[in-house]
XYZ file of C-alpha atoms in Angstrom:
523
model
C 18.279 1.626 -13.223
C 19.791 5.074 -12.794
C 23.316 5.062 -14.128
C 25.649 6.310 -11.413
C 29.049 5.092 -12.622
C 29.620 8.102 -14.867
C 29.405 11.832 -14.317
C 25.815 13.074 -14.345
C 24.985 16.524 -15.597
C 22.193 19.054 -15.511
C 21.999 21.251 -18.634
C 23.097 24.703 -17.554
C 21.267 26.486 -20.372
C 17.582 27.092 -19.588
C 16.732 26.660 -23.276
C 18.046 23.074 -23.274
C 16.282 22.236 -19.995
C 12.991 23.583 -21.295
C 13.377 21.791 -24.624
C 13.966 18.480 -22.839
C 10.993 19.094 -20.552
C 8.805 19.595 -23.624
C 10.149 16.438 -25.267
C 9.426 14.460 -22.084
C 5.894 15.867 -21.960
C 5.158 14.931 -25.568
C 6.540 11.412 -25.131
C 4.505 10.693 -21.989
C 1.379 12.052 -23.632
C 1.949 10.009 -26.781
C 2.679 6.763 -24.923
C -0.281 7.092 -22.507
C 1.961 6.356 -19.523
C 0.335 6.231 -16.090
C 1.875 6.708 -12.647
C 3.761 5.249 -10.986
C 6.216 3.928 -13.557
C 9.120 1.550 -13.171
C 12.626 2.915 -13.364
C 13.398 0.526 -16.223
C 10.512 1.931 -18.235
C 11.608 5.517 -17.645
C 15.187 4.720 -18.626
C 14.060 3.107 -21.883
C 12.171 6.237 -22.937
C 14.905 8.530 -21.590
C 17.411 6.873 -23.930
C 15.109 7.583 -26.853
C 15.002 11.294 -25.983
C 18.737 11.385 -25.311
C 19.592 9.826 -28.665
C 17.113 11.885 -30.686
C 18.459 15.053 -29.046
C 22.078 14.163 -29.745
C 22.961 14.399 -26.054
C 25.602 12.339 -24.281
C 24.702 9.757 -21.646
C 25.725 12.227 -18.956
C 22.232 13.726 -19.242
C 20.344 10.415 -19.026
C 19.444 10.681 -15.352
C 18.209 14.248 -15.754
C 15.866 13.102 -18.542
C 14.625 10.232 -16.356
C 13.629 12.784 -13.704
C 11.791 14.833 -16.345
C 9.849 11.779 -17.516
C 8.934 10.912 -13.936
C 7.642 14.457 -13.498
C 5.483 14.248 -16.601
C 3.965 10.923 -15.589
C 2.873 12.491 -12.285
C 2.006 15.926 -13.688
C -1.757 15.538 -14.150
C -2.131 13.888 -10.759
C -0.187 16.617 -8.930
C -2.000 19.360 -10.854
C -5.349 17.996 -9.638
C -4.347 18.228 -5.964
C -5.161 21.507 -4.125
C -2.199 23.605 -2.972
C -3.296 23.071 0.626
C -2.684 19.332 0.267
C 0.854 19.710 -1.126
C 4.293 19.854 0.469
C 7.175 21.935 -0.866
C 10.427 20.233 0.155
C 13.559 22.374 -0.190
C 17.159 21.339 0.553
C 19.138 23.085 3.262
C 22.010 23.598 0.828
C 20.049 26.370 -0.933
C 20.790 28.652 2.014
C 23.749 31.008 2.214
C 25.700 29.142 4.860
C 27.850 32.194 5.660
C 25.007 34.624 6.280
C 22.024 32.401 7.140
C 20.320 33.432 10.395
C 17.947 30.478 10.540
C 17.869 27.790 13.213
C 17.502 24.020 12.990
C 15.018 21.730 14.711
C 14.362 17.980 14.408
C 12.688 18.420 11.005
C 15.118 20.823 9.379
C 15.822 24.518 8.863
C 13.549 27.180 10.362
C 13.938 30.096 7.973
C 14.507 33.404 9.771
C 13.433 35.484 6.767
C 16.803 37.253 6.675
C 16.693 37.382 2.843
C 20.352 36.420 2.550
C 19.260 33.672 0.145
C 16.188 32.827 -1.958
C 14.695 30.315 0.476
C 12.553 32.972 2.151
C 11.009 34.220 -1.121
C 10.226 30.663 -2.273
C 8.648 29.715 1.055
C 6.687 32.962 1.157
C 5.218 32.366 -2.308
C 4.434 28.719 -1.571
C 2.748 29.412 1.758
C 0.626 32.185 0.245
C -0.649 29.586 -2.214
C -1.409 27.250 0.687
C 1.545 24.832 0.643
C 3.073 23.156 3.648
C 6.804 23.879 3.463
C 9.838 22.081 4.820
C 13.559 22.756 4.444
C 15.134 19.383 5.095
C 17.209 16.632 3.506
C 15.781 13.366 2.167
C 12.256 12.155 1.521
C 11.415 10.077 4.613
C 9.640 12.993 6.305
C 7.621 13.673 3.157
C 6.552 10.030 2.852
C 5.593 10.033 6.536
C 3.386 13.105 6.039
C 1.637 11.409 3.122
C 1.085 8.210 5.119
C -0.431 10.068 8.072
C -2.760 11.972 5.766
C -1.297 15.473 6.174
C -0.457 15.925 2.487
C -1.201 14.252 -0.843
C 1.674 15.407 -3.077
C 5.272 16.654 -2.919
C 7.204 19.147 -5.005
C 10.826 18.568 -4.087
C 14.057 20.328 -4.920
C 17.242 18.321 -4.493
C 20.513 17.306 -6.060
C 20.253 14.623 -8.721
C 21.813 11.836 -6.584
C 19.197 12.366 -3.846
C 16.391 12.322 -6.432
C 17.851 9.056 -7.738
C 17.932 7.441 -4.275
C 14.420 8.600 -3.478
C 12.865 7.007 -6.571
C 12.154 3.564 -5.123
C 10.665 4.608 -1.736
C 8.597 7.362 -3.346
C 7.312 4.995 -6.050
C 6.517 2.206 -3.578
C 4.591 4.649 -1.412
C 2.860 6.035 -4.548
C 3.625 9.601 -3.513
C 2.620 11.973 -6.351
C 5.556 14.277 -6.857
C 7.560 16.615 -9.042
C 11.347 16.637 -8.653
C 13.441 19.639 -9.607
C 17.203 19.005 -9.665
C 19.659 21.550 -8.376
C 21.810 23.028 -11.114
C 24.953 21.588 -9.588
C 26.240 19.277 -6.909
C 27.599 20.414 -3.571
C 26.354 20.643 -0.045
C 26.198 24.420 0.318
C 25.225 27.576 -1.570
C 23.562 25.681 -4.405
C 21.216 27.045 -7.076
C 17.995 25.925 -8.738
C 16.036 27.104 -11.773
C 13.605 29.333 -9.869
C 11.435 30.060 -12.912
C 10.905 26.321 -13.344
C 10.229 25.895 -9.632
C 7.594 28.663 -9.587
C 5.891 27.161 -12.649
C 5.553 23.841 -10.862
C 4.329 25.483 -7.655
C 1.550 27.323 -9.476
C 0.407 24.436 -11.703
C -3.149 23.488 -10.680
C -6.175 22.387 -12.681
C -8.375 20.660 -10.078
C -9.550 17.905 -12.456
C -11.288 15.554 -10.008
C -10.770 12.441 -12.159
C -7.038 12.758 -11.542
C -7.232 13.550 -7.824
C -5.848 10.579 -5.868
C -7.610 9.209 -2.822
C -6.066 10.268 0.475
C -5.892 6.756 1.901
C -4.795 7.799 5.382
C -7.656 10.279 5.727
C -10.050 7.671 4.360
C -8.802 5.125 6.875
C -9.505 7.543 9.739
C -12.982 8.149 8.338
C -13.705 4.416 8.209
C -12.520 3.930 11.791
C -15.178 6.492 12.772
C -17.861 4.380 11.058
C -17.396 1.763 13.787
C -17.900 4.191 16.640
C -21.148 5.688 17.956
C -23.292 7.177 16.585
C -22.644 5.787 13.067
C -22.312 2.115 14.002
C -25.435 2.310 16.180
C -27.477 3.497 13.200
C -27.091 0.055 11.592
C -28.486 -1.805 14.610
C -32.129 -1.488 15.640
C -32.759 -3.770 18.605
C -31.349 -4.437 22.056
C -31.436 -8.235 22.253
C -28.319 -9.813 23.728
C -27.082 -11.452 20.506
C -27.222 -8.177 18.622
C -25.497 -6.307 21.446
C -22.685 -8.862 21.556
C -22.344 -8.578 17.771
C -22.169 -4.811 18.088
C -19.364 -5.172 20.644
C -17.452 -7.504 18.328
C -17.799 -5.063 15.416
C -16.684 -2.128 17.525
C -13.478 -3.748 18.762
C -10.080 -2.871 17.271
C -8.310 -3.922 14.135
C -6.871 -2.069 11.188
C -10.171 -2.078 9.221
C -8.181 -2.940 6.097
C -11.009 -4.876 4.457
C -13.641 -2.121 4.675
C -10.913 0.318 3.632
C -10.275 -1.730 0.483
C -14.004 -1.829 -0.275
C -14.473 1.910 0.078
C -11.274 2.635 -1.888
C -12.606 0.571 -4.786
C -16.086 2.089 -4.624
C -14.760 5.673 -4.588
C -12.263 4.945 -7.356
C -14.792 3.550 -9.815
C -18.082 5.233 -8.962
C -18.933 8.291 -11.042
C -21.203 9.687 -8.318
C -20.291 7.988 -5.022
C -22.814 8.292 -2.193
C -21.799 8.557 1.442
C -24.579 6.231 2.615
C -23.553 3.539 0.143
C -19.941 3.944 1.244
C -20.851 3.479 4.920
C -23.067 0.482 4.216
C -20.422 -1.281 2.127
C -17.858 -0.799 4.882
C -20.274 -2.201 7.479
C -21.175 -5.214 5.306
C -17.564 -6.245 4.739
C -16.641 -5.767 8.401
C -19.627 -7.890 9.480
C -18.327 -10.739 7.338
C -14.750 -10.214 8.506
C -15.572 -10.135 12.219
C -17.791 -13.208 11.846
C -14.834 -15.092 10.372
C -12.616 -13.983 13.267
C -15.128 -15.157 15.893
C -15.279 -18.572 14.214
C -11.496 -18.685 13.660
C -10.877 -18.035 17.356
C -13.024 -21.040 18.236
C -11.404 -23.304 15.645
C -7.881 -22.280 16.709
C -8.779 -22.187 20.419
C -7.287 -18.703 20.691
C -7.698 -16.775 23.929
C -6.811 -13.162 23.118
C -7.595 -10.827 20.238
C -6.926 -7.078 20.207
C -5.520 -7.482 23.727
C -8.845 -8.744 25.145
C -10.323 -12.208 25.863
C -12.104 -13.635 22.824
C -15.863 -14.085 22.799
C -15.960 -17.855 23.259
C -13.788 -17.534 26.381
C -16.055 -14.929 27.955
C -19.467 -16.251 26.847
C -18.877 -19.828 25.744
C -18.557 -21.566 22.380
C -22.306 -21.878 21.579
C -22.847 -18.134 22.075
C -19.783 -17.274 19.984
C -20.868 -19.542 17.117
C -24.274 -17.932 17.167
C -22.850 -14.378 17.152
C -20.651 -15.268 14.174
C -23.678 -16.655 12.332
C -25.707 -13.561 13.222
C -22.990 -11.285 11.789
C -23.002 -13.223 8.517
C -26.771 -12.875 8.276
C -26.573 -9.187 9.160
C -23.970 -8.621 6.452
C -26.218 -10.140 3.787
C -29.198 -8.202 5.102
C -27.357 -4.872 4.983
C -25.996 -5.632 1.523
C -29.467 -6.397 0.172
C -30.698 -2.967 1.332
C -28.010 -0.828 -0.337
C -29.316 1.537 -3.012
C -27.751 -0.120 -6.043
C -29.308 -1.193 -9.342
C -30.760 -4.738 -9.258
C -28.061 -6.066 -11.613
C -25.206 -4.548 -9.579
C -26.720 -5.730 -6.300
C -27.107 -9.266 -7.669
C -23.457 -9.274 -8.745
C -22.370 -8.079 -5.292
C -24.387 -10.828 -3.600
C -22.937 -13.384 -5.998
C -19.301 -12.472 -5.320
C -19.886 -12.458 -1.553
C -21.599 -15.866 -1.600
C -18.887 -17.428 -3.773
C -16.193 -16.026 -1.501
C -17.891 -17.505 1.569
C -17.715 -20.930 -0.068
C -14.058 -20.543 -1.017
C -13.125 -19.103 2.375
C -14.704 -22.094 4.071
C -12.763 -24.407 1.781
C -9.556 -22.626 2.686
C -10.351 -22.649 6.392
C -11.140 -26.361 6.218
C -7.809 -27.092 4.542
C -6.058 -24.953 7.158
C -7.708 -26.833 10.041
C -6.627 -30.180 8.562
C -3.107 -28.929 7.868
C -1.755 -29.914 11.294
C -2.605 -33.575 10.711
C -1.566 -33.580 7.054
C 1.496 -31.345 7.083
C 3.949 -34.042 5.977
C 1.783 -34.698 2.932
C 1.518 -31.040 1.898
C 3.873 -29.167 -0.405
C 4.826 -25.500 -0.266
C 2.392 -24.896 -3.125
C -0.388 -26.562 -1.127
C 0.160 -24.072 1.695
C 0.234 -21.165 -0.763
C -3.104 -22.390 -2.131
C -4.569 -22.251 1.383
C -3.325 -18.661 1.677
C -4.995 -17.789 -1.635
C -8.268 -19.330 -0.487
C -8.247 -17.753 2.971
C -6.611 -14.337 2.990
C -6.631 -13.860 -0.774
C -10.364 -14.508 -0.940
C -11.035 -12.127 1.955
C -9.138 -9.382 0.137
C -10.887 -10.269 -3.118
C -14.410 -9.992 -1.719
C -13.537 -6.633 -0.162
C -12.084 -5.140 -3.340
C -14.543 -6.639 -5.793
C -17.631 -5.736 -3.773
C -16.529 -2.098 -3.842
C -15.526 -2.255 -7.510
C -18.811 -3.898 -8.519
C -20.808 -1.328 -6.530
C -18.820 1.382 -8.339
C -19.616 -0.333 -11.665
C -16.001 -1.008 -12.643
C -15.307 -2.508 -16.051
C -14.746 -6.255 -16.370
C -11.039 -5.936 -17.210
C -10.451 -3.888 -14.068
C -12.261 -6.484 -11.941
C -10.138 -9.238 -13.474
C -6.951 -7.410 -12.461
C -8.252 -6.885 -8.915
C -9.108 -10.587 -8.761
C -5.520 -11.625 -9.548
C -4.032 -8.896 -7.369
C -6.084 -10.087 -4.396
C -4.677 -13.596 -4.566
C -1.084 -12.360 -4.741
C -1.728 -9.840 -1.967
C -3.276 -12.508 0.269
C -0.279 -14.804 -0.166
C 2.202 -11.975 0.484
C 0.248 -10.885 3.570
C 0.313 -14.399 5.069
C 4.017 -14.898 4.363
C 4.723 -11.545 5.986
C 2.692 -12.608 9.048
C 4.641 -15.863 9.306
C 7.941 -13.996 9.162
C 6.835 -11.399 11.711
C 5.679 -14.143 14.132
C 8.918 -16.048 13.647
C 11.099 -12.982 14.246
C 9.268 -12.139 17.464
C 11.085 -15.128 19.005
C 8.037 -16.342 20.942
C 9.079 -19.648 22.559
C 5.528 -20.437 23.716
C 4.036 -20.626 20.231
C 3.024 -23.606 18.121
C 4.732 -24.889 14.984
C 1.530 -24.070 13.119
C 1.899 -20.405 13.959
C 4.369 -20.498 11.041
C 2.723 -22.779 8.440
C 4.670 -21.393 5.497
C 8.067 -21.559 7.184
C 7.215 -25.076 8.378
C 6.340 -26.170 4.840
C 9.642 -24.755 3.551
C 11.522 -26.583 6.288
C 9.787 -29.889 5.511
C 10.719 -29.403 1.871
C 14.406 -29.161 2.802
C 14.493 -31.873 5.476
C 13.936 -35.525 4.722
C 10.582 -36.746 6.096
C 12.334 -39.830 7.455
C 14.723 -37.618 9.407
C 14.532 -38.607 13.086
C 15.056 -35.032 14.253
C 12.159 -33.902 12.075
C 9.849 -36.592 13.440
C 10.781 -35.610 16.983
C 10.134 -31.937 16.250
C 6.671 -32.701 14.870
C 5.688 -35.186 17.573
C 6.676 -32.901 20.439
C 5.718 -29.652 18.682
C 9.211 -28.481 19.624
C 9.405 -24.806 18.652
C 13.024 -24.579 19.826
C 14.106 -27.403 17.537
C 12.041 -25.864 14.749
C 13.918 -22.584 15.138
C 17.271 -24.362 15.211
C 16.507 -26.096 11.925
C 15.094 -22.939 10.356
C 18.370 -21.236 11.130
C 20.372 -24.162 9.769
C 18.458 -24.241 6.485
C 18.118 -20.421 6.235
C 14.344 -20.776 6.029
C 13.548 -17.146 6.849
C 15.735 -16.028 3.926
C 13.867 -18.384 1.613
C 10.535 -17.112 2.920
C 11.741 -13.548 2.317
C 12.437 -14.521 -1.282
C 8.872 -15.760 -1.704
C 7.597 -12.555 -0.108
C 9.565 -10.421 -2.574
C 8.221 -12.535 -5.427
C 4.583 -12.091 -4.422
C 4.913 -8.395 -3.641
C 6.437 -8.042 -7.110
C 3.424 -9.859 -8.563
C 1.149 -7.407 -6.732
C 2.902 -4.442 -8.321
C 2.844 -6.093 -11.768
C -0.932 -6.487 -11.552
C -1.401 -2.928 -10.343
C 0.456 -1.718 -13.421
C -2.377 -3.251 -15.470
C -5.050 -1.097 -13.819
C -6.323 1.761 -15.978
C -8.064 3.518 -13.082
C -5.374 5.806 -11.675
C -7.150 6.358 -8.348
C -7.370 2.631 -7.671
C -3.836 2.002 -8.855
C -2.283 4.719 -6.664
C -4.343 3.821 -3.592
C -3.288 0.161 -3.788
C 0.313 1.048 -4.626
C 0.472 3.135 -1.467
C -1.151 0.412 0.633
C 1.214 -2.283 -0.658
C 4.199 -0.005 -0.128
C 3.167 0.731 3.445
C 2.405 -2.883 4.427
C 5.428 -4.428 2.725
C 8.278 -1.999 3.280
C 10.828 -3.696 1.047
C-alpha cells in the first residue's frame, strides 16, 4: 500500500521528474501491464525504479503515481478530449486576489488572471474538455458513472491522489494524476508543462478506447421501448402482446448490458443489428425466468406492479414464460453469425437453461431441506441460478464477438463468483431493510450461516423454523453477528471477481466489468 508514515516528496527539479516519468514508461511497456493495476503491484515496481535510481523511500509514492499514469496512458490517449474531465484543486488559486465564486461543485473561475487556473481552463476547454475546480474525486466518479465523461486528468496533492486510488480503481476510471509540487491548502504550484503535455496527448486508437458503460446502458434501455422492441414482434395475438408487455416492463437490463458489452469488446466489426438482437434474446430468457419464478415463489409484485399470474392466472403466465423462451431461441437462430459461432451460442444457452433449472429446483426444495444444507450447498445454488444467468449473458456476447477460448474461460469463472456475490449482496440488502413481514427464505444465505452457528437440536432454532419467526431470526442473527460474517463472504467473492478480471487480456472487457463490479459492490 502507499506508505504514509514517512515524509513524502515530489522531486522539485523538472529533470528528475521527467527522468522518473520515462523510467516508469519503459517499465510498464516492458512488463506489458494492463489497467487497472493493484496498489501492491505498483509498489513492487516502484521500489525497483526507486532503488535503481538511487532515490530514498521518500519518493516512493510519487513513483507509484507515475506508474499508475503509464498503465492508463494508452487508454486515456484513445479517448476524445470531449469525453474527458480536467479536475483542478481549489488550492491552485491565489486566495488573496481570487475573484471567483463557489457553488455546490466547486470554484467558478472569474477569469481574473490572478493565478494560472484561468489559462489552464481556457486551454482545456478549447480542446473540448469538461473542467471542474473542486476537491476530491467523488464528483469525477459520478460523472463517469452517469456517462458524461470517460476519463479524468486530475491535479492534486499527493495525499489526495493516494486516497483516491482505491475508489478510482474500483470504478475503473481511466485517469492521469499530476501531483502538486508541494503540500498546503492554498497558493500551490504544479508542473504546468507536464500538465499541458497530458492535456494534449491524444491518439484515437480505437482498440484502446473503453466502452462507456453508462451510455451503453441508456442505449439498451431504449431497445425495449417502441419502436425498436416492436420491430422484433410481428403479430397481435394475446400471448405475444402479453409477452411484449412483460419484456417492456422495468428492471436494470443488466443481463442484456453484459451481453452487448462482451460483443462490443471482442468483435472486430460489431454490427448494430446483431447487438440489438443479442440484447433482445437474453432479455427474453431473463423475463421468462422471472415470470416462472414469480409463480414458484408466489410473489405478488414486481417492478411495483402486480405480477402476471396474479392479473391473468397461473396457466396464462406459464404459457407466456414458455413463449418467451421459444422466442429467444427463434431470435437467436436468425442472427447473422457464422454457422459455427451460432451453434456455439445455441449450445451455451441450452446448457445454461439446464443448469438454471437445476439451480431453481434446488432453491425450491431448500425450504424443506434447509437443516440438511450447508453454507456451501447454498453457495452452489447461487452459482447455478444467478451465476449461470450472468454466464449465459456474458458468454453469448463473447462467443458472438468470437472471443478466444482463454478469455471465455475467465468469463466463465468470473460469472460464478459474480453470481454468488450478487446473491449475498441481495440477502444483506433485504436483511438491512428491516422488513418484519418477510419470510426466513428471503435471506437463504444468512439463514444457512445462522444454522451453521446454532445447534440443530436447539429448541429456539426449531421454534424459529416451525413458526417462520422473522423476529427471532433477526435476534439470533444479531447475537451471532451473521451480517458481519455474510459481509466477509461478500468481500471474498468480490475479491475473486477482481482477481479473474485481472486475467482478461481484452482491456475493453476488463475495464467495463471492473466498472460494473465497482458500481454494484461499493466496498
